[in-house]
Amino acid sequence: SKGALAHYEPVVNVINMTKKKGAGSLLHEYAHAIDFTIGGFVSEEQNKLFTALSGGSTINQLVTNVGCQFRAMMNKILIYVRSTESFAKLQNKTIRLDYWCNSTELFARLTEAYYAYYYNKNHNYYLVKPVSVYEEKSKDAGVYLSKSEMDVIKPELDKFWKEVGLLLNDKCK
């Protein structure tokens, strides 16, 4: 994609990253892959209206995005994200809201910040950017949830990613 540091292609299930500037984007793109892979799995069996678990490129929360525990967890997470002050700030920016506010992008940025704030103790800047990028005083304020907003949703994200781990390791109920 022109201007992108990295992107995920759901049709072929591939993450592409630029050689020199893609660092810090891998986890964001991996979140897209999880979103579309699990969404496609549950859509085949339960809900053919949606491919991405998040509901995809919609900029409104889809109350009909139901079908399994993963969709229920995703809905809870996205409803919270859309209720935050950071999201309100994002909506007031003069940027492409159809991109920045769509469900799949919100989830990918949330995953990125979640890892940066709580798990990047070894400072792996190939996976995510330095935590300073995600903080409120950053030029990207509003694009990512603040640390205090992340603290509220962290228990739900912990549950979600634990279930993803169980699914990927074939241990899901």
mmCIF file of C-alpha atoms in Angstrom:
data_model
loop_
_atom_site.group_PDB
_atom_site.id
_atom_site.type_symbol
_atom_site.label_atom_id
_atom_site.label_comp_id
_atom_site.label_asym_id
_atom_site.label_seq_id
_atom_site.Cartn_x
_atom_site.Cartn_y
_atom_site.Cartn_z
ATOM 1 C CA SER A 1 0.000 0.000 0.000
ATOM 2 C CA LYS A 2 1.357 3.404 -0.931
ATOM 3 C CA GLY A 3 2.730 5.184 2.125
ATOM 4 C CA ALA A 4 2.195 2.226 4.466
ATOM 5 C CA LEU A 5 5.039 0.973 6.627
ATOM 6 C CA ALA A 6 3.364 -2.421 6.733
ATOM 7 C CA HIS A 7 0.042 -3.980 5.835
ATOM 8 C CA TYR A 8 -1.908 -7.199 6.179
ATOM 9 C CA GLU A 9 -3.575 -8.889 3.205
ATOM 10 C CA PRO A 10 -6.473 -11.005 4.490
ATOM 11 C CA VAL A 11 -7.183 -12.696 1.154
ATOM 12 C CA VAL A 12 -3.752 -14.345 1.082
ATOM 13 C CA ASN A 13 -3.071 -14.140 4.843
ATOM 14 C CA VAL A 14 0.242 -12.293 4.432
ATOM 15 C CA ILE A 15 1.896 -9.504 6.412
ATOM 16 C CA ASN A 16 4.074 -7.186 4.310
ATOM 17 C CA MET A 17 6.582 -4.831 5.910
ATOM 18 C CA THR A 18 8.936 -2.308 4.352
ATOM 19 C CA LYS A 19 12.603 -3.131 4.786
ATOM 20 C CA LYS A 20 13.661 0.004 6.608
ATOM 21 C CA LYS A 21 10.576 1.672 8.072
ATOM 22 C CA GLY A 22 8.303 -1.242 9.004
ATOM 23 C CA ALA A 23 9.893 -1.751 12.419
ATOM 24 C CA GLY A 24 7.378 -1.243 15.201
ATOM 25 C CA SER A 25 4.473 -2.396 13.029
ATOM 26 C CA LEU A 26 4.597 -6.179 13.282
ATOM 27 C CA LEU A 27 2.228 -6.602 16.233
ATOM 28 C CA HIS A 28 -0.282 -4.182 14.681
ATOM 29 C CA GLU A 29 -0.357 -6.305 11.518
ATOM 30 C CA TYR A 30 -0.471 -9.528 13.551
ATOM 31 C CA ALA A 31 -3.577 -8.162 15.315
ATOM 32 C CA HIS A 32 -5.181 -7.726 11.878
ATOM 33 C CA ALA A 33 -4.249 -11.320 11.040
ATOM 34 C CA ILE A 34 -5.831 -12.614 14.271
ATOM 35 C CA ASP A 35 -8.914 -10.432 13.692
ATOM 36 C CA PHE A 36 -9.488 -11.788 10.186
ATOM 37 C CA THR A 37 -8.382 -15.385 10.852
ATOM 38 C CA ILE A 38 -10.600 -15.949 13.883
ATOM 39 C CA GLY A 39 -13.385 -13.904 12.311
ATOM 40 C CA GLY A 40 -13.246 -16.033 9.176
ATOM 41 C CA PHE A 41 -13.291 -19.212 11.234
ATOM 42 C CA VAL A 42 -16.374 -18.243 13.222
ATOM 43 C CA SER A 43 -18.058 -16.655 10.192
ATOM 44 C CA GLU A 44 -17.892 -19.921 8.264
ATOM 45 C CA GLU A 45 -19.752 -21.702 10.985
ATOM 46 C CA GLN A 46 -21.911 -19.046 12.584
ATOM 47 C CA ASN A 47 -22.180 -15.657 10.955
ATOM 48 C CA LYS A 48 -21.548 -15.152 7.252
ATOM 49 C CA LEU A 49 -22.175 -11.383 7.450
ATOM 50 C CA PHE A 50 -18.750 -10.614 8.932
ATOM 51 C CA THR A 51 -15.248 -11.711 8.078
ATOM 52 C CA ALA A 52 -13.174 -9.765 10.593
ATOM 53 C CA LEU A 53 -13.904 -10.601 14.201
ATOM 54 C CA SER A 54 -14.081 -6.866 14.902
ATOM 55 C CA GLY A 55 -16.651 -6.243 12.191
ATOM 56 C CA GLY A 56 -14.045 -4.979 9.743
ATOM 57 C CA SER A 57 -14.065 -1.546 8.174
ATOM 58 C CA THR A 58 -17.247 -0.326 9.815
ATOM 59 C CA ILE A 59 -16.848 2.912 11.745
ATOM 60 C CA ASN A 60 -19.904 2.227 13.917
ATOM 61 C CA GLN A 61 -20.188 -0.472 16.544
ATOM 62 C CA LEU A 62 -22.128 -3.406 15.121
ATOM 63 C CA VAL A 63 -24.588 -4.724 17.677
ATOM 64 C CA THR A 64 -25.365 -7.560 15.271
ATOM 65 C CA ASN A 65 -21.711 -8.678 15.270
ATOM 66 C CA VAL A 66 -22.501 -11.778 17.323
ATOM 67 C CA GLY A 67 -21.845 -15.467 17.036
ATOM 68 C CA CYS A 68 -19.362 -16.726 19.601
ATOM 69 C CA GLN A 69 -17.363 -15.887 22.714
ATOM 70 C CA PHE A 70 -14.701 -14.159 20.621
ATOM 71 C CA ARG A 71 -17.203 -11.787 19.027
ATOM 72 C CA ALA A 72 -18.752 -11.080 22.440
ATOM 73 C CA MET A 73 -15.324 -10.210 23.879
ATOM 74 C CA MET A 74 -14.438 -8.115 20.817
ATOM 75 C CA ASN A 75 -17.717 -6.191 21.033
ATOM 76 C CA LYS A 76 -17.143 -5.429 24.719
ATOM 77 C CA ILE A 77 -13.629 -4.200 23.956
ATOM 78 C CA LEU A 78 -14.672 -2.004 21.002
ATOM 79 C CA ILE A 79 -17.680 -0.555 22.817
ATOM 80 C CA TYR A 80 -15.294 0.551 25.561
ATOM 81 C CA VAL A 81 -12.774 2.006 23.066
ATOM 82 C CA ARG A 82 -15.530 4.032 21.406
ATOM 83 C CA SER A 83 -16.595 5.419 24.812
ATOM 84 C CA THR A 84 -13.176 6.864 25.689
ATOM 85 C CA GLU A 85 -11.943 10.431 25.652
ATOM 86 C CA SER A 86 -9.150 9.339 23.303
ATOM 87 C CA PHE A 87 -11.692 8.133 20.757
ATOM 88 C CA ALA A 88 -13.592 11.420 21.062
ATOM 89 C CA LYS A 89 -10.305 13.271 20.360
ATOM 90 C CA LEU A 90 -9.655 11.012 17.390
ATOM 91 C CA GLN A 91 -13.068 11.811 15.924
ATOM 92 C CA ASN A 92 -12.277 15.546 16.161
ATOM 93 C CA LYS A 93 -9.073 15.231 14.127
ATOM 94 C CA THR A 94 -9.184 16.157 10.470
ATOM 95 C CA ILE A 95 -7.902 12.862 9.209
ATOM 96 C CA ARG A 96 -9.473 9.969 7.313
ATOM 97 C CA LEU A 97 -11.989 8.879 9.950
ATOM 98 C CA ASP A 98 -13.188 5.998 7.760
ATOM 99 C CA TYR A 99 -9.724 4.506 8.254
ATOM 100 C CA TRP A 100 -8.710 5.698 11.726
ATOM 101 C CA CYS A 101 -12.067 4.942 13.383
ATOM 102 C CA ASN A 102 -12.899 1.638 11.730
ATOM 103 C CA SER A 103 -13.195 -1.421 13.939
ATOM 104 C CA THR A 104 -10.261 -3.384 12.623
ATOM 105 C CA GLU A 105 -7.875 -0.408 12.946
ATOM 106 C CA LEU A 106 -9.104 0.385 16.458
ATOM 107 C CA PHE A 107 -8.442 -3.207 17.495
ATOM 108 C CA ALA A 108 -4.978 -3.320 15.887
ATOM 109 C CA ARG A 109 -3.891 -0.043 17.533
ATOM 110 C CA LEU A 110 -5.333 -1.203 20.854
ATOM 111 C CA THR A 111 -3.334 -4.445 20.636
ATOM 112 C CA GLU A 112 -0.196 -2.523 19.804
ATOM 113 C CA ALA A 113 -0.578 -0.169 22.792
ATOM 114 C CA TYR A 114 -1.562 -3.055 25.100
ATOM 115 C CA TYR A 115 1.692 -4.853 24.382
ATOM 116 C CA ALA A 116 3.796 -1.677 24.522
ATOM 117 C CA TYR A 117 2.391 -0.601 27.905
ATOM 118 C CA TYR A 118 2.346 -3.934 29.696
ATOM 119 C CA TYR A 119 4.610 -6.511 28.042
ATOM 120 C CA ASN A 120 7.456 -4.894 26.115
ATOM 121 C CA LYS A 121 9.926 -5.040 28.996
ATOM 122 C CA ASN A 122 12.741 -6.070 26.623
ATOM 123 C CA HIS A 123 12.065 -3.047 24.383
ATOM 124 C CA ASN A 124 11.431 -5.065 21.222
ATOM 125 C CA TYR A 125 10.894 -2.176 18.836
ATOM 126 C CA TYR A 126 10.415 -4.498 15.907
ATOM 127 C CA LEU A 127 7.065 -5.593 17.372
ATOM 128 C CA VAL A 128 5.858 -2.200 18.634
ATOM 129 C CA LYS A 129 7.084 1.363 18.837
ATOM 130 C CA PRO A 130 8.585 2.788 22.058
ATOM 131 C CA VAL A 131 5.962 3.385 24.749
ATOM 132 C CA SER A 132 6.448 7.155 24.451
ATOM 133 C CA VAL A 133 4.629 7.009 21.075
ATOM 134 C CA TYR A 134 1.499 5.725 22.818
ATOM 135 C CA GLU A 135 1.469 8.181 25.715
ATOM 136 C CA GLU A 136 -0.954 11.104 26.017
ATOM 137 C CA LYS A 137 1.708 13.757 25.446
ATOM 138 C CA SER A 138 2.704 12.176 22.133
ATOM 139 C CA LYS A 139 1.816 13.840 18.826
ATOM 140 C CA ASP A 140 -0.388 10.755 18.291
ATOM 141 C CA ALA A 141 -2.561 11.489 21.350
ATOM 142 C CA GLY A 142 -6.072 10.302 20.621
ATOM 143 C CA VAL A 143 -4.906 7.772 18.043
ATOM 144 C CA TYR A 144 -4.094 5.397 20.917
ATOM 145 C CA LEU A 145 -5.867 5.033 24.248
ATOM 146 C CA SER A 146 -4.209 6.746 27.200
ATOM 147 C CA LYS A 147 -2.509 4.592 29.825
ATOM 148 C CA SER A 148 -5.374 5.216 32.275
ATOM 149 C CA GLU A 149 -7.906 4.135 29.622
ATOM 150 C CA MET A 150 -5.788 1.076 28.868
ATOM 151 C CA ASP A 151 -5.732 0.179 32.566
ATOM 152 C CA VAL A 152 -9.552 -0.027 32.504
ATOM 153 C CA ILE A 153 -9.748 -2.365 29.494
ATOM 154 C CA LYS A 154 -6.628 -4.436 30.288
ATOM 155 C CA PRO A 155 -8.526 -7.221 32.148
ATOM 156 C CA GLU A 156 -10.779 -7.731 29.110
ATOM 157 C CA LEU A 157 -7.777 -7.747 26.778
ATOM 158 C CA ASP A 158 -6.021 -10.256 29.052
ATOM 159 C CA LYS A 159 -9.062 -12.556 28.795
ATOM 160 C CA PHE A 160 -9.311 -12.105 25.043
ATOM 161 C CA TRP A 161 -5.645 -12.883 24.367
ATOM 162 C CA LYS A 162 -5.712 -15.854 26.761
ATOM 163 C CA GLU A 163 -8.633 -17.310 24.765
ATOM 164 C CA VAL A 164 -6.802 -16.613 21.490
ATOM 165 C CA GLY A 165 -3.793 -18.493 22.870
ATOM 166 C CA LEU A 166 -5.978 -21.444 23.840
ATOM 167 C CA LEU A 167 -7.595 -21.477 20.391
ATOM 168 C CA LEU A 168 -4.277 -21.293 18.553
ATOM 169 C CA ASN A 169 -2.911 -24.113 20.707
ATOM 170 C CA ASP A 170 -6.025 -26.238 20.104
ATOM 171 C CA LYS A 171 -7.067 -26.105 23.760
ATOM 172 C CA CYS A 172 -10.228 -24.034 23.397
ATOM 173 C CA LYS A 173 -13.498 -25.437 24.733
#
